[in-house]
Amino acid sequence: MRWLDWLVVAVYLVWVIGSGLRLTRRTGELDGYVRANRSLPWWAVGLSVMATQLSAITLVGTTGQGYADGIRFVQFYFGLPIAMVILSLTVVPFFYRSGVYTAYEFLERRFDVKTRTLAAAIFLAQRGLSCGVIIAAPAIILSIVLGWNLVLTILAIGVPVILYTMIGGVQAVTWTDVKQMTVVVFAMASAVTVLVIGLPAGVSLGGALHLAGAVGKLHAIDFRFDIHERYTFWSGLIGGMFLALSYFGCDQSQVQRYLTAKSLTQSRRSLLLSGFVKIPLQASILLTGALTFAFFLFHRAPLLFNPVHESAVLASPRAAEYHALEREFDDDVERRRAAAVALATTDGETDGRSPAREAFQTADAAVRGVRARAATLVKTVSGDASYTDVNYVFPTFILQYMPIGLVGLMIAAIISAAMSASAGELNALATATVIDFYRRHVNPSAPDRRYVQVSRIATAFWGLFACGVAVYATNLGSLIEVVNQFGSLFYGSVLGVFILALGLRRANGHGAFVGLLAGLTAVFTMAFHPATKSISYLWHNVIGAVVVVVVGMTVSLVTGGPPARDASQ
Amino acid sequence: MRQDSDARPADPDLSRTYLLVLVVEAVVLAALYWLGRSFS
């Protein structure tokens, strides 16, 4: 990075944090601090909802997935718009009208304190750890590709987030999210522009897409019904819908966002914004990854994108083997480049069996073969069986091919994505800690000022906890999948409890509590048992919800009790 | 426990917006399917 890039990053940080804090009002009161006095417009809340999900993992990991595996990952989001409509019709009015601060507070009104406390504890454990991953992801990548100290990078991202979240609460989080989303979108548009301009003369954008498509990277939809296949139309539509229902409907990091809207209608509209934009946005990020693949057909790409692993192999007794692979790689890359030019300049030919197309596919398979052998060598030398360099593809492109100034903007976008996602989570973690534990179990009648004070302490605690997790989360595989797989262990079961709460009047507290434990047991067993662990993690959300509802209703009917009254009142 | 006891104004009917969300999703999925078919 050069001085202009550093300046861009510094100006960005001062602008985002300063203006975010300036827009906060009445944060000395609990309602202002955790719910923004219900004063925020739908578009700001909607952008904040999206920013909380759009972490640095999304920018770096998703583009890497697009490069390596194509755009099929977009199927993961197919159930999301349907979930947004369902939530707008069901959960949002319940939460909004009940005047709760947390989703779990609602569970005590409907069931009992033990169900509320268990659900809140699951949220704290799961989100506390995932917040660490969210900070770790960009920190590890930036520290490796830029040669920064890992701990200092984690603190450089984590400390500003802790400070502005502590001071401004949910309002500072929302207004900084809005600016961070703007920066991220602008930076991604810049990256796409550089990718397209960087294509050689004679290779159009259409030609580049044909090249990516020729090796299956634009194959977005797979209609096969195979529960062992990770991403299909059906796993995305059904499993993804359950995941989105749970994440947006039962996870405090999302619920807290839309409880800050001015009215119920504005709350609903903020969620529907994700329904409109999420799939096109994710498809665009994945397509950027596929375009990066096309770009590297014509520009020198390293054999391995992770420079640390490359150095480790070169320092080992097997360095000569690696050098031989590099020579083979250079030859194969040159052959693939020639085949790519031949195919791209005849992109009017869409015949699947054209000689140019087959020559390109053969050349690409050869390049992939050498890279696979290099990866095997790294795994042997480092002992890291889960090695993948997919997360280093996009940062490598940014640092080697983007012009001065835009490198700073892209680094700012990666940092800001990490900050916006972790700020929303820290804020929600602090809110659940104060409302569901401190106020409920420790000090129910303290003045507002005390709760805000404890919220600030809780924010600092969870921020430092997340930074601590980040320091130890060094081996993360494909980052976007790690977070989603981990979340899917819990999402379905928590959703099941809310289905019992909102949809089944005969469900009672004992049923919900036992059902939740049964759902978690079923999902953990399925995820780790040798016979079932190959089932795609998206189905864990469905299984968890179904087990909780079935067991919860059975226990409720056995233990009895009158039908519930409307808990939103 | 804070309760919202204010009189609630009638909430606007968002059913056309819900329908639009689903229509947009169908169009985007069709576009993705077309992308895969046309460029593969």
XYZ file of C-alpha atoms in Angstrom:
609
model
C 0.000 0.000 0.000
C 1.227 3.493 -0.826
C 0.661 6.771 1.005
C -2.499 7.658 -0.955
C -4.050 4.298 -0.053
C -3.242 4.849 3.619
C -4.774 8.330 3.374
C -7.978 6.918 1.834
C -8.281 4.344 4.650
C -7.647 6.975 7.349
C -10.078 9.539 5.871
C -12.702 6.846 5.479
C -12.416 5.713 9.109
C -12.636 9.268 10.476
C -15.583 10.132 8.201
C -17.636 7.022 8.905
C -17.145 6.949 12.659
C -17.354 10.726 13.166
C -20.533 11.215 11.169
C -22.087 8.073 12.646
C -21.635 9.391 16.180
C -22.828 12.908 15.248
C -26.230 11.562 14.209
C -26.982 9.883 17.555
C -29.713 11.286 19.829
C -30.649 10.609 23.486
C -28.302 7.652 23.901
C -28.211 8.222 27.677
C -31.644 6.528 27.868
C -32.075 2.771 27.432
C -34.659 3.151 24.657
C -32.438 5.543 22.721
C -29.376 3.387 23.237
C -30.809 -0.005 22.213
C -33.865 0.919 20.100
C -33.052 4.414 18.778
C -36.351 5.645 20.321
C -37.994 3.963 17.309
C -37.010 6.904 15.185
C -35.103 5.531 12.185
C -36.317 5.568 8.574
C -36.897 2.236 6.791
C -34.119 2.708 4.231
C -31.477 3.295 6.927
C -32.692 0.273 8.899
C -32.850 -1.821 5.710
C -29.289 -0.895 4.756
C -28.175 -1.612 8.323
C -29.834 -5.063 8.178
C -27.936 -5.762 4.968
C -24.658 -4.324 6.276
C -24.823 -6.544 9.352
C -24.917 -9.592 7.071
C -22.451 -8.255 4.517
C -19.212 -8.898 6.355
C -15.679 -8.913 5.032
C -16.237 -12.662 4.710
C -18.867 -11.879 2.085
C -16.524 -9.640 0.098
C -13.415 -11.789 0.261
C -14.821 -15.304 0.711
C -17.706 -14.973 -1.750
C -15.558 -13.549 -4.544
C -13.092 -16.373 -3.847
C -15.941 -18.878 -4.147
C -17.013 -17.293 -7.425
C -13.434 -17.647 -8.697
C -12.985 -21.261 -7.629
C -16.449 -22.781 -7.760
C -18.543 -20.399 -9.846
C -21.788 -18.717 -8.875
C -23.713 -21.797 -7.649
C -23.433 -20.508 -4.054
C -26.151 -17.961 -4.930
C -28.689 -20.784 -4.437
C -28.045 -20.429 -0.705
C -30.142 -17.219 -0.798
C -33.131 -18.494 -2.805
C -35.357 -18.895 0.261
C -34.552 -15.452 1.644
C -37.142 -13.279 -0.176
C -39.917 -15.724 0.754
C -38.717 -15.652 4.368
C -38.814 -11.837 4.352
C -42.450 -11.855 3.259
C -43.389 -14.487 5.880
C -41.594 -12.559 8.638
C -43.181 -9.262 7.634
C -46.597 -10.876 7.916
C -45.966 -12.779 11.163
C -43.009 -12.077 13.458
C -42.411 -8.377 12.811
C -45.866 -7.197 13.982
C -45.612 -9.388 17.095
C -42.218 -8.013 18.101
C -42.991 -4.430 17.157
C -46.323 -4.244 18.981
C -45.109 -6.064 22.074
C -42.543 -3.322 22.716
C -39.767 -5.773 23.549
C -36.076 -4.917 23.382
C -34.975 -8.465 22.524
C -36.535 -11.393 20.686
C -35.953 -13.594 23.742
C -37.866 -11.247 26.046
C -40.917 -12.190 23.971
C -40.337 -15.896 24.769
C -40.806 -15.267 28.500
C -44.139 -13.525 27.866
C -45.278 -16.481 25.798
C -43.607 -19.345 27.689
C -41.397 -18.968 30.744
C -38.103 -17.601 31.972
C -36.112 -20.812 31.402
C -36.956 -20.903 27.680
C -36.067 -17.216 27.331
C -32.784 -17.659 29.186
C -31.756 -20.749 27.190
C -32.515 -19.070 23.844
C -30.634 -15.920 24.898
C -27.667 -17.994 26.123
C -27.523 -19.835 22.783
C -27.513 -16.478 21.017
C -24.696 -15.111 23.211
C -22.494 -18.196 22.750
C -23.088 -18.495 19.021
C -22.846 -14.792 18.166
C -19.921 -14.135 20.497
C -17.893 -16.755 18.628
C -19.075 -15.788 15.140
C -18.287 -12.129 15.870
C -14.712 -13.289 16.482
C -14.669 -15.041 13.098
C -16.049 -11.910 11.428
C -13.156 -9.835 12.788
C -10.597 -12.608 12.227
C -11.432 -13.156 8.564
C -10.194 -9.849 7.137
C -7.492 -9.491 9.798
C -5.847 -12.797 8.844
C -6.027 -12.051 5.129
C -4.865 -8.430 5.410
C -2.036 -9.382 7.767
C -0.793 -12.031 5.330
C -1.102 -10.134 2.050
C 0.078 -6.797 3.481
C 2.582 -8.202 5.968
C 0.850 -6.572 8.943
C 1.025 -7.947 12.489
C -2.050 -10.149 13.058
C -2.877 -9.010 16.588
C -2.469 -5.332 15.671
C -4.694 -5.820 12.601
C -7.380 -7.433 14.759
C -7.164 -4.539 17.223
C -7.178 -1.953 14.395
C -10.529 -3.343 13.257
C -11.938 -4.270 16.668
C -11.115 -1.233 18.819
C -12.836 1.472 16.662
C -15.927 -0.781 16.460
C -15.971 -1.242 20.223
C -15.601 2.505 20.782
C -18.335 3.775 18.456
C -20.733 0.993 19.467
C -20.110 1.722 23.158
C -20.657 5.453 22.748
C -23.506 5.656 20.251
C -25.365 2.360 20.694
C -27.712 1.182 17.972
C -27.978 4.627 16.370
C -24.245 4.911 15.757
C -24.254 1.333 14.457
C -27.098 2.032 12.016
C -25.749 5.311 10.612
C -22.226 3.958 10.214
C -23.722 0.854 8.540
C -25.443 3.066 5.959
C -22.148 4.733 5.037
C -20.265 1.451 5.100
C -22.758 -0.143 2.702
C -22.302 2.792 0.340
C -18.512 2.427 0.445
C -18.707 -1.342 -0.120
C -21.004 -1.018 -3.146
C -18.875 1.757 -4.652
C -15.650 -0.227 -4.077
C -17.104 -3.378 -5.663
C -18.257 -1.370 -8.685
C -14.678 -0.024 -8.982
C -13.271 -3.555 -8.836
C -15.617 -4.751 -11.591
C -14.592 -1.759 -13.736
C -10.896 -2.595 -13.295
C -11.593 -6.257 -14.079
C -13.404 -5.407 -17.313
C -10.860 -2.750 -18.404
C -8.092 -5.272 -17.695
C -9.376 -7.751 -20.280
C -7.135 -7.865 -23.353
C -8.102 -6.162 -26.618
C -10.512 -8.335 -28.549
C -11.947 -9.970 -25.402
C -15.264 -8.361 -24.524
C -17.243 -8.712 -21.297
C -19.424 -11.232 -23.152
C -16.287 -13.123 -24.172
C -15.090 -13.176 -20.564
C -18.463 -14.559 -19.461
C -18.239 -17.240 -22.166
C -14.836 -18.245 -20.793
C -16.132 -18.488 -17.241
C -19.221 -20.303 -18.495
C -17.206 -22.778 -20.554
C -15.756 -24.253 -17.348
C -19.096 -24.252 -15.529
C -18.624 -21.131 -13.400
C -21.911 -19.533 -14.474
C -23.990 -22.617 -13.801
C -26.117 -21.025 -11.067
C -29.032 -23.401 -10.631
C -28.975 -27.122 -9.930
C -32.461 -28.644 -9.841
C -31.351 -32.080 -8.577
C -32.885 -33.086 -5.236
C -29.827 -34.480 -3.471
C -29.514 -33.824 0.260
C -25.800 -34.578 0.136
C -25.184 -31.870 -2.482
C -24.371 -28.685 -0.551
C -26.041 -26.106 -2.817
C -29.035 -26.986 -4.966
C -32.193 -25.106 -5.893
C -34.115 -27.115 -3.281
C -31.617 -26.871 -0.414
C -31.428 -23.121 -1.042
C -35.161 -22.629 -1.357
C -36.252 -24.817 1.579
C -33.167 -25.005 3.840
C -32.208 -21.433 2.996
C -35.725 -20.233 3.801
C -35.620 -21.873 7.245
C -32.178 -20.394 7.838
C -33.371 -16.916 6.817
C -36.540 -17.253 8.917
C -34.415 -18.065 11.933
C -31.668 -15.530 11.293
C -33.949 -12.581 10.528
C -36.804 -13.601 12.771
C -35.129 -14.938 15.910
C -31.571 -13.599 15.976
C -31.188 -10.474 18.080
C -28.549 -9.029 15.718
C -31.291 -8.719 13.068
C -34.381 -8.258 15.238
C -32.809 -5.290 17.029
C -32.245 -3.550 13.686
C -35.884 -3.529 12.613
C -37.205 -2.712 16.091
C -35.579 0.714 15.626
C -37.829 1.719 12.692
C -40.303 4.596 13.043
C -43.384 2.434 12.574
C -44.478 -1.136 11.945
C -44.793 -0.441 8.231
C -41.278 1.022 8.119
C -40.051 -2.042 10.017
C -41.593 -4.318 7.406
C -40.230 -2.260 4.529
C -36.717 -2.422 5.988
C -36.866 -6.237 5.838
C -38.426 -6.308 2.381
C -35.468 -4.284 1.099
C -33.328 -7.392 1.715
C -35.985 -9.448 -0.078
C -35.563 -7.287 -3.174
C -31.812 -6.778 -3.133
C -30.119 -9.759 -1.481
C -30.065 -12.263 -4.377
C -28.981 -9.695 -7.028
C -26.310 -8.352 -4.646
C -24.870 -11.790 -3.856
C -25.060 -12.828 -7.513
C -23.101 -9.662 -8.412
C -20.399 -10.451 -5.844
C -20.144 -14.052 -7.091
C -20.054 -12.844 -10.699
C -17.199 -10.532 -9.692
C -15.378 -13.684 -8.549
C -16.140 -15.399 -11.885
C -14.863 -12.291 -13.708
C -11.707 -12.439 -11.572
C -11.238 -15.953 -12.945
C -11.539 -14.594 -16.510
C -9.150 -11.737 -15.644
C -6.477 -14.140 -14.355
C -6.658 -16.099 -17.607
C -4.790 -13.178 -19.162
C -2.736 -11.913 -16.214
C -0.082 -13.715 -14.211
C -1.601 -15.469 -11.220
C 0.567 -17.142 -8.586
C 0.503 -20.927 -8.298
C -0.717 -20.440 -4.734
C -2.531 -17.275 -3.665
C -1.530 -17.538 -0.001
C 2.073 -16.227 0.189
C 2.681 -17.628 3.683
C 2.042 -21.206 2.594
C 4.135 -20.684 -0.509
C 7.057 -19.456 1.630
C 6.668 -22.443 3.969
C 6.943 -24.878 1.052
C 9.911 -23.013 -0.427
C 11.704 -23.197 2.923
C 11.089 -26.957 3.191
C 13.152 -29.857 1.741
C 10.492 -30.174 -0.991
C 11.198 -26.750 -2.511
C 12.622 -28.327 -5.718
C 9.353 -30.201 -6.221
C 7.468 -26.916 -5.860
C 9.749 -25.157 -8.374
C 9.086 -27.973 -10.875
C 5.337 -27.493 -10.368
C 5.766 -23.750 -10.935
C 7.475 -24.366 -14.290
C 4.737 -26.794 -15.298
C 2.137 -24.274 -14.127
C 3.663 -21.470 -16.230
C 3.557 -23.655 -19.355
C -0.026 -24.758 -18.717
C -1.141 -21.192 -17.975
C 0.361 -20.012 -21.265
C -1.441 -22.777 -23.170
C -4.696 -21.872 -21.393
C -4.230 -18.174 -22.221
C -3.879 -18.979 -25.918
C -6.916 -21.258 -25.805
C -8.881 -18.549 -23.945
C -8.063 -15.916 -26.574
C -9.107 -18.335 -29.316
C -12.418 -19.094 -27.599
C -13.203 -15.530 -26.471
C -12.697 -14.092 -29.925
C -15.176 -16.612 -31.343
C -17.786 -16.058 -28.617
C -20.537 -16.072 -31.223
C -19.961 -19.816 -31.392
C -22.075 -21.300 -28.651
C -21.834 -24.865 -29.839
C -20.917 -26.857 -26.732
C -18.613 -29.154 -28.731
C -16.571 -26.548 -30.639
C -12.828 -27.380 -30.847
C -11.872 -23.998 -29.326
C -14.099 -24.690 -26.358
C -12.779 -28.198 -25.818
C -9.171 -26.958 -26.108
C -9.871 -24.317 -23.440
C -11.569 -26.808 -21.115
C -8.612 -29.224 -21.464
C -6.104 -26.425 -20.803
C -8.035 -25.237 -17.736
C -8.219 -28.783 -16.378
C -4.427 -29.006 -16.701
C -3.955 -25.745 -14.755
C -6.342 -26.928 -12.067
C -4.479 -30.242 -11.897
C -1.149 -28.503 -11.193
C -2.758 -26.250 -8.580
C -4.303 -29.310 -6.907
C -0.887 -30.987 -6.743
C 0.632 -27.799 -5.280
C -2.151 -27.694 -2.681
C -1.455 -31.345 -1.785
C 2.215 -30.449 -1.361
C 1.277 -27.586 0.996
C -0.971 -29.889 3.013
C 1.843 -32.417 3.367
C 4.474 -29.824 4.319
C 2.286 -27.767 6.652
C 0.193 -30.620 8.041
C -2.867 -28.424 7.394
C -5.344 -30.860 5.805
C -7.992 -28.168 5.248
C -5.689 -25.835 3.299
C -7.402 -23.635 0.731
C -6.270 -20.356 -0.782
C -9.722 -19.342 -2.032
C -9.871 -16.374 0.377
C -6.652 -14.859 -0.978
C -7.705 -14.616 -4.631
C -9.524 -11.281 -4.455
C -7.009 -9.558 -2.118
C -4.246 -10.646 -4.539
C -6.142 -9.031 -7.421
C -6.700 -5.847 -5.393
C -3.073 -5.416 -4.383
C -1.485 -6.373 -7.688
C -3.866 -4.913 -10.243
C -5.957 -2.093 -8.784
C -4.614 1.464 -9.201
C -3.265 3.577 -6.348
C -6.078 5.112 -4.311
C -8.546 2.390 -5.272
C -6.406 -0.113 -3.341
C -7.027 2.047 -0.262
C -10.735 2.195 -1.084
C -10.935 -1.610 -1.389
C -9.041 -2.119 1.872
C -11.392 0.422 3.480
C -14.359 -1.542 2.073
C -13.048 -4.816 3.530
C -12.410 -3.182 6.908
C -15.774 -1.412 6.833
C -17.617 -4.637 5.996
C -15.968 -6.265 9.024
C -16.798 -3.269 11.186
C -20.450 -2.997 10.157
C -21.089 -6.710 10.652
C -19.324 -6.886 14.012
C -20.804 -3.596 15.309
C -24.362 -4.874 14.791
C -23.487 -8.097 16.565
C -21.710 -6.390 19.481
C -24.671 -4.115 19.953
C -27.059 -7.078 19.960
C -24.816 -9.112 22.292
C -24.697 -6.209 24.756
C -28.472 -5.704 24.537
C -29.231 -9.396 25.186
C -26.710 -9.432 28.061
C -28.356 -6.440 29.739
C -32.031 -7.103 29.001
C -32.140 -10.910 29.213
C -29.601 -11.421 32.010
C -28.693 -8.263 33.955
C -32.132 -6.657 34.075
C -34.003 -9.987 34.280
C -31.851 -11.854 36.786
C -29.554 -9.365 38.557
C -31.057 -5.886 38.878
C -34.670 -5.572 37.635
C -35.353 -2.053 38.934
C -32.245 -0.011 38.192
C -32.564 3.440 36.551
C -32.105 3.720 32.768
C -28.707 5.320 33.225
C -27.444 2.181 34.969
C -28.672 -0.114 32.157
C -26.968 2.061 29.545
C -23.791 2.006 31.626
C -23.907 -1.811 31.851
C -24.673 -1.989 28.084
C -21.469 -0.050 27.409
C -19.478 -2.361 29.673
C -21.068 -5.406 27.988
C -20.186 -3.979 24.544
C -16.556 -3.622 25.621
C -16.575 -7.133 27.096
C -17.999 -8.777 23.972
C -15.726 -6.720 21.734
C -12.631 -7.852 23.604
C -13.983 -11.426 23.713
C -14.461 -11.350 19.912
C -10.928 -9.972 19.429
C -9.627 -12.803 21.653
C -11.512 -15.401 19.569
C -10.176 -13.747 16.406
C -6.572 -14.150 17.545
C -7.064 -17.905 17.892
C -9.256 -18.405 14.802
C -6.363 -18.825 12.402
C -7.508 -21.785 10.342
C -10.894 -20.964 8.909
C -11.181 -22.783 5.574
C -13.710 -21.098 3.287
C -14.757 -18.327 5.648
C -18.298 -17.748 4.413
C -19.107 -21.437 4.820
C -17.589 -21.662 8.303
C -19.924 -18.956 9.614
C -23.015 -20.355 7.918
C -22.294 -23.956 8.898
C -21.710 -22.954 12.513
C -24.901 -20.884 12.585
C -26.912 -23.718 11.059
C -26.212 -25.841 14.140
C -28.474 -23.465 16.116
C -30.708 -21.516 13.725
C -33.310 -24.226 13.005
C -33.843 -25.125 16.674
C -34.278 -21.500 17.733
C -36.700 -21.019 14.835
C -38.649 -24.051 16.086
C -39.164 -22.356 19.468
C -40.523 -19.214 17.785
C -42.839 -21.332 15.595
C -44.190 -22.881 18.810
C -44.523 -19.406 20.348
C -46.261 -17.692 17.458
C -48.069 -20.469 15.623
C -49.184 -23.099 18.131
C -51.348 -21.839 20.973
C -51.284 -25.136 22.880
C -47.484 -25.126 23.144
C -46.240 -24.435 26.676
C -42.961 -23.532 28.369
C -41.960 -27.110 29.221
C -42.604 -28.177 25.632
C -40.587 -25.273 24.206
C -37.657 -25.886 26.551
C -37.492 -29.665 26.026
C -38.145 -29.208 22.290
C -35.238 -26.762 22.008
C -32.859 -29.174 23.744
C -34.101 -32.046 21.536
C -33.643 -29.963 18.364
C -30.074 -29.016 19.283
C -29.263 -32.647 20.140
C -30.683 -33.867 16.816
C -28.783 -31.290 14.754
C -25.460 -31.799 16.541
C -25.825 -35.576 16.184
C -26.603 -35.212 12.481
C -23.733 -32.802 11.892
C -21.074 -34.944 13.545
C -22.267 -38.577 13.187
C -20.303 -40.382 10.440
C -23.500 -41.745 8.854
C -25.198 -38.346 8.472
C -22.472 -35.711 8.442
C -22.406 -35.608 4.621
C -25.924 -34.131 4.570
C -25.768 -30.503 3.437
C -25.768 -28.114 6.397
C -28.686 -26.128 4.930
C -30.948 -29.065 5.821
C -29.882 -28.764 9.483
C -32.132 -25.705 9.693
C -35.152 -27.703 8.553
C -34.390 -30.711 10.787
C -33.811 -28.526 13.863
C -37.085 -26.631 13.429
C -39.131 -29.779 12.750
C -37.703 -31.679 15.769
C -38.365 -28.734 18.098
C -41.966 -28.369 16.887
C -42.737 -32.120 17.041
C -41.068 -32.751 20.426
C -42.260 -29.405 21.807
C -45.880 -30.064 20.900
C -45.742 -33.653 22.196
C -44.368 -32.523 25.580
C -46.862 -29.617 25.677
C -49.825 -31.900 25.077
C -48.587 -34.378 27.711
C -47.926 -31.708 30.353
C -51.128 -29.809 29.459
C -52.226 -26.274 30.322
C -54.680 -23.770 28.805
C -54.127 -22.323 25.294
C -51.921 -19.221 25.346
C -53.299 -15.676 25.168
C -51.859 -13.182 22.673
C -48.308 -12.541 23.939
C -47.860 -9.444 21.799
C -50.202 -7.447 24.006
C -41.675 -3.513 31.214
C -42.279 -0.850 28.613
C -45.536 -1.250 26.741
C -46.657 0.610 23.635
C -50.136 1.650 24.543
C -50.466 4.442 21.929
C -53.425 4.202 19.625
C -52.276 2.369 16.533
C -52.833 4.033 13.190
C -54.093 1.621 10.535
C -51.146 -0.141 8.895
C -50.995 0.299 5.132
C -51.686 -2.797 3.077
C -48.334 -4.080 1.778
C -49.706 -7.088 -0.118
C -48.666 -5.602 -3.485
C -45.136 -5.112 -2.155
C -45.021 -8.728 -0.955
C -46.161 -9.881 -4.385
C -43.552 -7.663 -6.014
C -40.778 -9.224 -3.866
C -41.782 -12.680 -5.120
C -42.113 -11.523 -8.742
C -38.656 -9.896 -8.602
C -37.209 -13.113 -7.168
C -38.779 -15.152 -9.977
C -37.336 -12.751 -12.580
C -33.862 -12.837 -10.988
C -33.897 -16.650 -10.833
C -34.968 -16.816 -14.468
C -32.123 -14.421 -15.356
C -29.607 -16.584 -13.476
C -30.915 -19.684 -15.235
C -30.610 -17.907 -18.582
C -27.050 -16.795 -17.716
C -26.038 -20.385 -17.019
C -27.691 -21.680 -20.200
C -26.408 -18.937 -22.478
C -22.794 -18.840 -21.343
C -22.169 -22.498 -20.513
